[in-house]
Coordinates of C-alpha atoms in Angstrom, one line a residue:
X1 CA 10.8 -81.8 155.6
X2 CA 13.2 -81.6 152.7
X3 CA 14.4 -84.9 151.5
X4 CA 18.2 -85.2 151.9
X5 CA 20.1 -85.4 148.7
X6 CA 23.1 -87.8 148.4
X7 CA 25.6 -87.8 145.5
X8 CA 26.7 -91.4 144.7
X9 CA 30.1 -91.7 143.0
X10 CA 31.0 -95.0 141.5
X11 CA 34.6 -95.4 140.7
X12 CA 35.7 -98.3 138.4
X13 CA 39.4 -98.7 138.6
X14 CA 41.5 -101.2 136.6
X15 CA 44.1 -102.6 139.0
X16 CA 46.4 -104.6 136.8
X17 CA 46.6 -106.6 133.5
X18 CA 47.0 -110.3 133.9
X19 CA 47.3 -112.6 136.9
X20 CA 46.7 -111.4 140.4
X21 CA 49.2 -113.9 141.9
X22 CA 52.6 -114.7 140.5
X23 CA 53.1 -118.3 139.4
X24 CA 54.6 -120.8 141.9
X25 CA 55.1 -123.5 139.3
X26 CA 58.7 -124.8 139.2
X27 CA 58.9 -124.1 135.4
X28 CA 57.1 -121.5 133.4
X29 CA 56.2 -122.5 129.9
X30 CA 58.5 -120.8 127.5
X31 CA 56.4 -119.1 124.8
X32 CA 59.4 -117.6 123.0
X33 CA 60.2 -118.6 119.4
X34 CA 62.4 -117.2 116.8
X35 CA 61.5 -116.8 113.1
X36 CA 64.8 -115.1 112.3
X37 CA 67.8 -117.0 110.9
X38 CA 70.6 -116.1 113.4
X39 CA 74.4 -116.2 113.1
X40 CA 74.6 -118.2 116.3
X41 CA 71.9 -120.3 118.0
X42 CA 70.3 -119.2 121.3
X43 CA 70.7 -121.3 124.4
X44 CA 68.5 -124.4 124.6
X45 CA 65.1 -123.7 126.3
X46 CA 64.8 -125.1 129.8
X47 CA 68.5 -125.9 129.8
X48 CA 67.7 -128.8 127.5
X49 CA 65.1 -130.4 129.7
X50 CA 65.7 -134.1 129.9
X51 CA 68.4 -134.1 127.2
X52 CA 72.0 -134.4 128.2
X53 CA 74.6 -132.0 126.8
X54 CA 71.9 -130.1 125.0
X55 CA 74.2 -127.4 123.8
X56 CA 77.1 -129.7 122.8
X57 CA 79.5 -127.9 125.1
X58 CA 80.8 -131.4 126.0
X59 CA 81.3 -132.4 122.4
X60 CA 79.1 -135.3 121.3
X61 CA 78.6 -136.8 124.8
X62 CA 75.1 -138.3 125.0
X63 CA 74.5 -138.1 121.3
X64 CA 74.7 -140.8 118.6
X65 CA 74.5 -141.3 114.9
X66 CA 71.0 -142.4 113.7
X67 CA 70.2 -144.6 110.7
X68 CA 73.7 -145.9 110.1
X69 CA 74.9 -142.3 109.4
X70 CA 78.0 -140.5 110.7
X71 CA 78.2 -137.5 112.9
X72 CA 81.0 -135.2 113.9
X73 CA 81.6 -132.3 116.3
X74 CA 82.2 -128.9 114.8
X75 CA 82.9 -125.4 116.1
X76 CA 81.9 -122.0 114.7
X77 CA 84.3 -119.1 114.3
X78 CA 82.8 -117.7 117.5
X79 CA 83.7 -120.9 119.4
X80 CA 80.2 -122.4 119.5
X81 CA 80.2 -126.2 119.4
X82 CA 77.5 -128.2 117.5
X83 CA 76.9 -131.6 115.9
X84 CA 77.0 -132.3 112.1
X85 CA 75.4 -135.3 110.4
X86 CA 77.8 -136.0 107.5
X87 CA 77.5 -137.7 104.1
X88 CA 73.8 -138.3 104.4
X89 CA 72.2 -140.6 101.8
X90 CA 68.9 -141.3 103.6
X91 CA 66.4 -138.8 105.1
X92 CA 66.6 -140.2 108.6
X93 CA 70.4 -140.1 108.9
X94 CA 71.1 -137.6 111.6
X95 CA 72.2 -137.0 115.2
X96 CA 70.0 -138.5 117.9
X97 CA 69.7 -139.0 121.7
X98 CA 67.9 -141.8 123.6
X99 CA 65.4 -140.7 126.3
X100 CA 62.8 -142.3 128.5
X101 CA 59.3 -140.9 128.1
X102 CA 56.7 -140.8 130.9
X103 CA 53.1 -141.8 130.0
X104 CA 50.4 -139.1 129.8
X105 CA 53.0 -136.3 129.8
X106 CA 53.3 -133.4 127.4
X107 CA 56.8 -132.7 126.0
X108 CA 57.8 -129.4 124.4
X109 CA 60.6 -129.6 121.9
X110 CA 63.0 -127.1 120.3
X111 CA 66.2 -127.2 118.4
X112 CA 68.4 -125.0 116.2
X113 CA 69.3 -126.2 112.7
X114 CA 71.4 -125.4 109.8
X115 CA 72.4 -127.1 106.6
X116 CA 75.6 -127.1 104.6
X117 CA 74.1 -125.8 101.4
X118 CA 70.9 -124.1 100.2
X119 CA 67.8 -124.8 102.3
X120 CA 66.0 -127.9 103.4
X121 CA 62.8 -128.9 105.3
X122 CA 63.7 -130.7 108.5
X123 CA 61.4 -132.8 110.7
X124 CA 61.9 -133.8 114.3
X125 CA 60.9 -137.4 115.0
X126 CA 60.6 -139.3 118.2
X127 CA 61.0 -143.1 117.7
X128 CA 59.1 -145.0 120.4
X129 CA 58.4 -148.7 120.8
X130 CA 56.4 -149.5 117.7
X131 CA 55.9 -146.0 116.4
X132 CA 57.5 -142.9 114.9
X133 CA 56.0 -139.7 116.2
X134 CA 56.3 -136.5 114.2
X135 CA 57.0 -133.7 116.7
X136 CA 57.6 -130.6 114.5
X137 CA 59.3 -129.3 111.5
X138 CA 61.2 -126.2 110.2
X139 CA 63.2 -124.8 107.3
X140 CA 66.9 -124.9 107.8
X141 CA 69.3 -122.7 105.7
X142 CA 72.9 -122.5 105.0
X143 CA 74.9 -119.7 106.7
X144 CA 72.6 -119.1 109.7
X145 CA 70.6 -121.0 112.4
X146 CA 66.9 -121.5 112.3
X147 CA 64.7 -122.5 115.3
X148 CA 62.4 -125.5 115.1
X149 CA 59.7 -125.7 117.8
X150 CA 57.3 -128.5 118.4
X151 CA 56.2 -131.1 120.8
X152 CA 54.3 -134.4 121.5
X153 CA 52.4 -136.2 124.2
X154 CA 53.7 -139.6 125.4
X155 CA 51.0 -142.2 125.1
X156 CA 52.9 -144.7 127.3
X157 CA 56.1 -144.9 129.4
X158 CA 59.2 -146.4 127.8
X159 CA 62.4 -145.8 125.9
X160 CA 62.5 -143.5 122.9
X161 CA 64.9 -141.8 120.6
X162 CA 64.8 -138.2 119.3
X163 CA 66.3 -137.6 115.8
X164 CA 65.9 -135.3 112.8
X165 CA 65.2 -136.1 109.2
X166 CA 65.3 -134.3 105.8
X167 CA 64.9 -135.4 102.2
X168 CA 67.7 -133.2 101.2
X169 CA 71.1 -135.0 101.3
X170 CA 73.0 -132.0 102.6
X171 CA 74.9 -132.1 105.9
X172 CA 72.6 -131.3 108.8
X173 CA 73.9 -129.2 111.7
X174 CA 72.1 -129.4 115.1
X175 CA 72.5 -127.4 118.3
X176 CA 70.7 -126.2 121.4
X177 CA 68.2 -129.0 121.5
X178 CA 65.5 -129.2 124.3
X179 CA 62.9 -131.8 125.3
X180 CA 61.0 -130.6 128.4
X181 CA 58.3 -132.6 130.1
X182 CA 55.2 -131.1 131.7
X183 CA 52.6 -133.0 133.6
X184 CA 49.0 -132.4 132.5
X185 CA 48.3 -130.6 135.8
X186 CA 51.3 -128.3 135.1
X187 CA 50.1 -127.8 131.5
X188 CA 46.6 -126.9 132.7
X189 CA 48.0 -124.4 135.3
X190 CA 50.1 -122.7 132.6
X191 CA 47.0 -122.4 130.4
X192 CA 45.1 -120.8 133.2
X193 CA 47.8 -118.3 133.8
X194 CA 47.9 -117.5 130.1
X195 CA 44.1 -117.0 130.1
X196 CA 44.4 -114.6 133.0
X197 CA 47.1 -112.6 131.3
X198 CA 45.5 -112.4 127.9
X199 CA 41.8 -112.4 128.6
X200 CA 41.2 -111.1 132.1
X201 CA 41.8 -108.0 134.1
X202 CA 41.7 -107.4 137.9
X203 CA 39.4 -104.5 138.6
X204 CA 38.3 -102.5 141.6
X205 CA 35.1 -100.6 142.2
X206 CA 34.7 -97.8 144.8
X207 CA 31.5 -96.4 146.1
X208 CA 31.5 -93.0 147.9
X209 CA 28.9 -90.5 148.9
X210 CA 28.7 -86.8 147.8
X211 CA 31.3 -85.8 150.4
X212 CA 33.8 -88.4 149.2
X213 CA 33.2 -90.7 152.1
X214 CA 33.4 -94.4 151.3
X215 CA 30.2 -96.4 151.5
X216 CA 30.7 -99.7 153.3
X217 CA 28.4 -102.5 152.7
X218 CA 27.0 -101.3 149.3
X219 CA 25.6 -104.3 147.4
X220 CA 27.3 -104.7 144.0
X221 CA 26.3 -106.9 141.1
X222 CA 28.1 -107.4 137.8
X223 CA 26.0 -108.8 135.1
X224 CA 27.7 -109.8 131.8
X225 CA 26.3 -108.1 128.7
X226 CA 28.8 -109.6 126.2
X227 CA 32.2 -111.1 126.1
X228 CA 35.0 -109.9 123.9
X229 CA 36.1 -113.4 123.0
X230 CA 35.1 -114.1 119.3
X231 CA 34.1 -117.7 119.5
X232 CA 32.2 -118.9 116.4
X233 CA 31.4 -121.9 114.2
X234 CA 30.5 -122.7 110.6
X235 CA 26.8 -122.3 109.6
X236 CA 24.9 -123.8 106.6
X237 CA 21.9 -122.6 104.6
X238 CA 19.7 -125.0 106.6
X239 CA 19.7 -122.5 109.5
X240 CA 17.3 -120.3 107.4
X241 CA 14.5 -122.8 107.8
X242 CA 15.2 -124.6 111.0
X243 CA 14.3 -122.7 114.2
X244 CA 16.0 -125.2 116.5
X245 CA 19.2 -124.7 114.6
X246 CA 18.8 -120.9 114.9
X247 CA 18.2 -121.0 118.6
X248 CA 21.1 -123.4 119.2
X249 CA 23.6 -121.4 117.2
X250 CA 22.6 -117.9 118.2
X251 CA 22.7 -118.8 121.9
X252 CA 26.3 -119.9 121.7
X253 CA 28.3 -118.1 119.0
X254 CA 29.4 -114.6 118.3
X255 CA 30.9 -115.3 114.9
X256 CA 29.8 -117.3 111.9
X257 CA 31.5 -118.6 108.7
X258 CA 29.2 -119.8 105.9
X259 CA 30.2 -123.3 104.9
X260 CA 29.8 -123.2 101.1
X261 CA 27.2 -120.5 100.4
X262 CA 29.6 -117.6 99.7
X263 CA 32.0 -119.7 97.6
X264 CA 32.3 -119.0 93.9
X265 CA 30.7 -122.3 92.8
X266 CA 27.7 -121.4 94.9
X267 CA 27.2 -117.8 93.9
X268 CA 28.0 -118.2 90.2
X269 CA 27.2 -121.8 89.1
X270 CA 27.2 -120.8 85.5
X271 CA 29.1 -117.9 83.8
X272 CA 27.4 -114.6 84.4
X273 CA 24.6 -116.1 86.4
X274 CA 25.2 -114.8 89.9
X275 CA 22.8 -115.6 92.7
X276 CA 23.4 -114.2 96.2
X277 CA 19.9 -115.0 97.5
X278 CA 21.1 -117.6 100.1
X279 CA 24.2 -115.8 101.5
X280 CA 22.2 -112.6 101.6
X281 CA 19.5 -114.3 103.8
X282 CA 22.2 -115.8 106.0
X283 CA 23.8 -112.4 106.4
X284 CA 20.5 -111.0 107.4
X285 CA 20.0 -113.7 110.0
X286 CA 23.5 -113.1 111.4
X287 CA 22.9 -109.3 111.7
X288 CA 19.6 -109.8 113.4
X289 CA 21.2 -111.9 116.1
X290 CA 24.3 -109.8 116.6
X291 CA 26.6 -112.4 115.0
X292 CA 29.7 -111.3 113.1
X293 CA 30.5 -113.0 109.7
X294 CA 33.8 -114.0 108.2
X295 CA 33.8 -114.0 104.4
X296 CA 34.6 -117.5 103.2
X297 CA 36.0 -117.5 100.6
X298 CA 36.9 -115.2 97.7
X299 CA 39.1 -117.8 95.9
X300 CA 40.1 -121.4 96.6
X301 CA 43.4 -122.5 95.2
X302 CA 42.4 -126.2 95.0
X303 CA 41.7 -127.1 91.3
X304 CA 38.8 -129.4 92.1
X305 CA 37.0 -126.7 94.0
X306 CA 36.6 -124.3 91.2
X307 CA 33.3 -123.8 89.5
X308 CA 33.2 -126.4 86.7
X309 CA 33.0 -123.8 84.0
X310 CA 36.1 -122.1 85.4
X311 CA 38.4 -125.1 85.4
X312 CA 39.1 -125.2 81.7
X313 CA 38.9 -121.5 80.8
X314 CA 41.9 -120.2 78.8
X315 CA 44.0 -117.4 80.3
X316 CA 42.1 -114.3 79.0
X317 CA 38.7 -115.6 80.0
X318 CA 39.9 -116.8 83.4
X319 CA 41.4 -113.5 84.1
X320 CA 38.2 -111.7 83.3
X321 CA 36.1 -114.2 85.3
X322 CA 38.4 -113.9 88.4
X323 CA 38.3 -110.1 88.2
X324 CA 34.5 -110.2 88.0
X325 CA 34.4 -112.6 90.9
X326 CA 36.5 -110.6 93.3
X327 CA 34.7 -107.3 92.5
X328 CA 31.3 -108.9 92.9
X329 CA 31.6 -110.7 96.2
X330 CA 33.9 -108.3 98.0
X331 CA 32.0 -105.2 97.0
X332 CA 28.7 -106.8 97.9
X333 CA 29.7 -107.6 101.5
X334 CA 32.3 -104.9 102.1
X335 CA 31.8 -103.4 105.5
X336 CA 29.5 -106.3 106.5
X337 CA 32.1 -109.0 107.2
X338 CA 34.9 -108.9 109.8
X339 CA 37.4 -110.7 107.6
X340 CA 38.0 -112.4 104.2
X341 CA 39.6 -115.7 103.4
X342 CA 41.0 -114.1 100.3
X343 CA 42.9 -117.1 99.0
X344 CA 42.1 -120.4 100.6
X345 CA 44.8 -123.1 101.0
X346 CA 47.5 -121.6 98.8
X347 CA 50.3 -123.6 100.6
X348 CA 48.9 -126.9 99.4
X349 CA 47.4 -125.8 96.0
X350 CA 48.2 -123.3 93.3
X351 CA 45.4 -123.2 90.7
X352 CA 45.7 -119.5 90.2
X353 CA 49.5 -119.3 90.6
X354 CA 49.8 -121.9 87.9
X355 CA 47.8 -119.8 85.5
X356 CA 48.5 -116.2 86.5
X357 CA 52.1 -116.5 87.9
X358 CA 53.6 -116.8 91.4
X359 CA 52.2 -113.4 92.5
X360 CA 48.6 -114.2 91.8
X361 CA 47.7 -114.3 95.5
X362 CA 49.5 -111.0 96.1
X363 CA 47.3 -109.3 93.5
X364 CA 44.1 -110.9 95.0
X365 CA 44.9 -109.6 98.4
X366 CA 45.7 -106.1 97.1
X367 CA 42.4 -106.0 95.2
X368 CA 40.4 -107.2 98.2
X369 CA 41.8 -104.5 100.4
X370 CA 41.0 -101.8 97.7
X371 CA 37.4 -103.2 97.4
X372 CA 36.9 -103.4 101.2
X373 CA 38.9 -100.6 102.6
X374 CA 37.5 -100.9 106.1
X375 CA 38.7 -102.8 109.1
X376 CA 38.1 -106.4 107.7
X377 CA 41.0 -108.7 108.3
X378 CA 42.5 -110.4 105.2
X379 CA 43.2 -114.1 106.1
X380 CA 45.5 -116.6 104.5
X381 CA 43.6 -119.7 105.5
X382 CA 45.4 -123.0 105.6
X383 CA 45.1 -126.5 107.0
X384 CA 47.6 -128.7 108.8
X385 CA 49.8 -125.8 109.9
X386 CA 48.7 -126.2 113.5
X387 CA 47.3 -129.7 113.6
X388 CA 49.7 -131.9 111.6
X389 CA 53.5 -131.6 112.3
X390 CA 54.2 -134.2 109.6
X391 CA 52.9 -132.0 106.8
X392 CA 56.0 -130.3 105.5
X393 CA 54.1 -128.2 103.0
X394 CA 52.2 -126.4 105.7
X395 CA 54.8 -126.0 108.5
X396 CA 54.6 -122.7 110.5
X397 CA 57.8 -121.7 108.8
X398 CA 56.4 -122.3 105.4
X399 CA 53.2 -120.4 106.3
X400 CA 55.2 -117.4 107.4
X401 CA 57.4 -117.6 104.2
X402 CA 54.3 -117.4 102.0
X403 CA 52.8 -114.7 104.1
X404 CA 55.9 -112.6 103.8
X405 CA 55.9 -113.2 100.0
X406 CA 52.4 -111.8 99.7
X407 CA 53.4 -108.7 101.8
X408 CA 56.8 -108.1 100.3
X409 CA 55.5 -108.0 96.7
X410 CA 52.9 -105.4 97.7
X411 CA 53.7 -103.8 101.1
X412 CA 50.2 -102.3 101.4
X413 CA 49.0 -105.9 101.9
X414 CA 50.7 -105.8 105.3
X415 CA 47.8 -103.8 106.7
X416 CA 45.1 -106.0 108.1
X417 CA 46.6 -109.3 107.2
X418 CA 45.7 -112.2 109.5
X419 CA 46.6 -115.9 110.0
X420 CA 43.8 -118.4 109.5
X421 CA 44.4 -121.9 110.8
X422 CA 41.9 -124.6 109.8
X423 CA 41.5 -126.9 112.7
X424 CA 41.1 -130.2 111.0
X425 CA 42.1 -132.1 114.1
X426 CA 42.2 -135.9 114.5
X427 CA 40.8 -137.8 117.4
X428 CA 43.9 -137.2 119.5
X429 CA 45.4 -133.7 118.6
X430 CA 49.0 -133.1 119.4
X431 CA 48.5 -130.4 122.1
X432 CA 52.2 -129.5 122.7
X433 CA 52.7 -129.1 119.0
X434 CA 49.7 -126.9 118.6
X435 CA 51.0 -124.6 121.3
X436 CA 54.5 -124.6 119.8
X437 CA 53.1 -123.8 116.3
X438 CA 51.1 -120.9 117.7
X439 CA 54.2 -119.6 119.5
X440 CA 56.0 -119.5 116.2
X441 CA 53.2 -118.0 114.2
X442 CA 52.6 -115.3 116.9
X443 CA 56.0 -113.9 116.0
X444 CA 54.5 -112.4 112.9
X445 CA 52.7 -109.9 115.2
X446 CA 49.3 -110.2 113.5
X447 CA 45.9 -111.8 114.6
X448 CA 45.8 -115.6 114.6
X449 CA 42.4 -117.3 114.3
X450 CA 41.5 -121.0 114.4
X451 CA 38.9 -121.1 111.6
X452 CA 37.5 -124.6 110.9
X453 CA 36.6 -127.8 112.5
X454 CA 35.1 -131.1 111.5
X455 CA 33.3 -131.9 108.2
X456 CA 29.9 -133.1 109.7
X457 CA 27.6 -132.1 112.5
X458 CA 30.0 -133.1 115.3
X459 CA 28.7 -131.1 118.2
X460 CA 25.0 -132.2 118.2
X461 CA 22.7 -134.8 116.9
X462 CA 20.0 -134.0 114.3
X463 CA 17.7 -132.7 117.1
X464 CA 20.5 -130.3 118.3
X465 CA 21.1 -132.2 121.5
X466 CA 24.7 -132.0 122.5
X467 CA 27.1 -134.9 121.7
X468 CA 30.1 -135.2 124.1
X469 CA 32.0 -132.8 121.8
X470 CA 29.2 -130.3 122.1
X471 CA 29.5 -130.5 125.9
X472 CA 33.2 -129.6 125.6
X473 CA 32.4 -126.6 123.5
X474 CA 29.7 -125.5 125.9
X475 CA 32.2 -125.8 128.8
X476 CA 34.6 -123.6 126.8
X477 CA 31.9 -121.0 126.2
X478 CA 31.0 -121.0 129.9
X479 CA 34.7 -120.5 130.7
X480 CA 35.1 -117.5 128.4
X481 CA 31.8 -115.8 129.0
X482 CA 31.8 -113.1 131.5
X483 CA 29.9 -114.6 134.4
X484 CA 27.8 -112.5 136.8
X485 CA 29.5 -111.5 140.0
X486 CA 28.0 -110.1 143.2
X487 CA 29.3 -108.9 146.6
X488 CA 29.5 -105.9 148.9
X489 CA 32.0 -103.1 149.4
X490 CA 34.5 -103.1 152.2
X491 CA 35.2 -100.5 154.8
X492 CA 36.9 -98.3 152.2
X493 CA 34.0 -98.7 149.8
X494 CA 35.9 -101.1 147.5
X495 CA 34.8 -104.2 145.7
X496 CA 37.3 -106.2 143.7
X497 CA 36.9 -108.9 141.0
X498 CA 38.9 -110.6 138.2
X499 CA 36.8 -110.4 135.0
X500 CA 37.2 -111.5 131.5
X501 CA 37.3 -108.8 128.9
X502 CA 33.8 -107.7 128.0
X503 CA 30.9 -105.4 128.7
X504 CA 29.2 -105.4 132.1
X505 CA 26.1 -103.9 133.7
X506 CA 27.2 -102.7 137.1
X507 CA 24.4 -102.2 139.7
X508 CA 25.0 -100.7 143.2
X509 CA 22.6 -100.2 146.0
X510 CA 23.1 -98.9 149.6
X511 CA 20.8 -98.2 152.6
X512 CA 21.7 -94.5 152.2
X513 CA 20.3 -94.4 148.7
X514 CA 16.7 -94.3 147.8
X515 CA 17.3 -96.6 144.8
X516 CA 19.9 -98.6 143.1
X517 CA 21.9 -97.2 140.2
X518 CA 23.3 -99.0 137.2
X519 CA 25.9 -98.2 134.6
X520 CA 27.5 -100.0 131.7
X521 CA 31.3 -100.4 131.8
X522 CA 33.8 -102.2 129.6
X523 CA 36.8 -104.3 130.7
X524 CA 39.3 -104.2 127.9
X525 CA 42.8 -105.2 127.0
X526 CA 45.4 -102.6 128.1
X527 CA 48.0 -102.0 130.8
X528 CA 46.8 -98.5 131.8
X529 CA 44.1 -97.7 134.4
X530 CA 40.6 -97.1 133.1
X531 CA 38.4 -94.9 135.3
X532 CA 34.6 -94.8 135.1
X533 CA 32.9 -92.3 137.4
X534 CA 29.2 -91.9 137.8
X535 CA 27.5 -89.0 139.6
X536 CA 23.9 -89.7 140.5
X537 CA 21.6 -87.4 142.5
X538 CA 18.9 -89.2 144.5

C-alpha cells in the first residue's frame, strides 16, 4: 500500500504590536516631553495632579513666594496667565506651592519655565521635613517656554513645598506645573504595559494540512534561541584566565564593554609603544561566545585620565598623538564593535576642547565615522544625566544641547549617533526622575543605552556566587529572555502567544504526521504582519 502523503503548512502570523489588552488604569503615565522652546506653554500634564491652579488661570491662588522673594501675576500677549518671581537676589527665591506627600509613592513632575533675560539653569526642589530633594532641572530661556520634567519618590508622609531655584538673578517665569502621584503598584503596571508595547508582540500560528484544512490538537512548542534585548555588563582582563568568570558572564550577557583595556592609557602606556594584546584576546573571547562589544573609549575628556605622557604635550605633539590614537584604535576594531564611546564625559570635562578648541569633539566624531563606516553607533557617554537631578552640568537639556552642537557643526555626525548614559546609581535611585530624563532624551529620536554600573564587583562575590544585586539582574534577564512556550492548536488550527522579540525554534507535531517538523522564526519590532509559511512533505 502506498503511504499517504500529507502537506503540512505552518502559518506564523503577527497579530498586533504591543499590549493585547487595553489598560484599565485610571491614569496612564504621560511619556510626552518637549525639547523645543515654545511661544506658549502646553497645558499641565495630568491637569496638574495634586497641585491647585496648576495653569495659573485663577491668578496666584494656591501659590506663594518662596525664600522671602516676591511674585506677581503676568499675562502674555495671547492672554495666557503665569507667575513671575521678581527681583531675585538668592537662588531659591521663586514661586512655590505647599503639598502633602504620601509615603512610598512615586511623583512625576513637570513645569514650563522662562526667564526675563538670556538663559539660566533652573532646578525643581521639594522641601520636606528635614530635607531638600532635587526633582529635576532644565534650561530656561528668554522669549520662549521650556519644559522641565522630573520626579521623586516620597520617603515618608508629610507636608512639603515645591519651588524652583536658579543661580542666575533674572526674573523667573513659571507656568503649567504638575505633580502627579502614582502608587508603586500603578507604576509597576505602567512599566509592564510599556514592556509589552516596546518588547513584545502577540503572534498566532496556524497549522493546516495539504488541502488547507486546519489541524486541531497539533502540539506546538516554542523554544527560545536568543532574545533581541541587548543586556550587557563591563568585563575586565581577568576573564581571560578565570573559567568561572567566563561561564558566569557568557551565560548571562549579550554585550560586553571592556573596563579599561581599550582605553588610551592601556594601549599606549608610552609614546609610540602600542600594545593591543589584552583587548585583542578579550575581543576573541567575546566573539567565540557570541557577545557583542562596545568600544570604550576612544578619548576621555577628564584631564587625570589621559596617559601621563599625554597630559603635558604641547599643541603640535598632542594633535599628532591624538590623530595617531584615533586612527589606531578605531581602524583596528572597525567592523568588530557595535558602538564607540568616541568622547567620554565631555559635559563634565574638556581636556581636548581646552587645547584644540570648542569643536574638538565634533572633529573626533567625524573622524571615527570615517574610520568605521559601518553600522557602529557613535555614543556620547556621560554620567549623572539620568541618575542625579542635582547635577546641573549633566541635565538632559544640557546633554541634548551638546549633542546638537556636535551634529550641527558637522551634519554627517548625525548618522549613527547614540546617547550613552552611565548608570552611576546610589543606593536609592530616583526612579521617577530616571523615567522623566529618559522621556526627555528620547525626543532626540536616536538610540539610548544605559552604559555603566558600579565600580567594583557588585553582582557576585569572588567565587561568582550571586549577591542580592546579582539576583536582581538575573530576575531581569529571566524577564527579558524569550521563555519556551508550549500548547496545542484549537479547532481552527490556531495557537496564540505573546512573545518578547527574538528568535524561536518552532516545533509542531500531529497524529496525522509521521514526524514533527521544526522551523526557525523571528519575532521583531514592527506594526505590519509577518508571515512564515512552511511546506513539508511527509
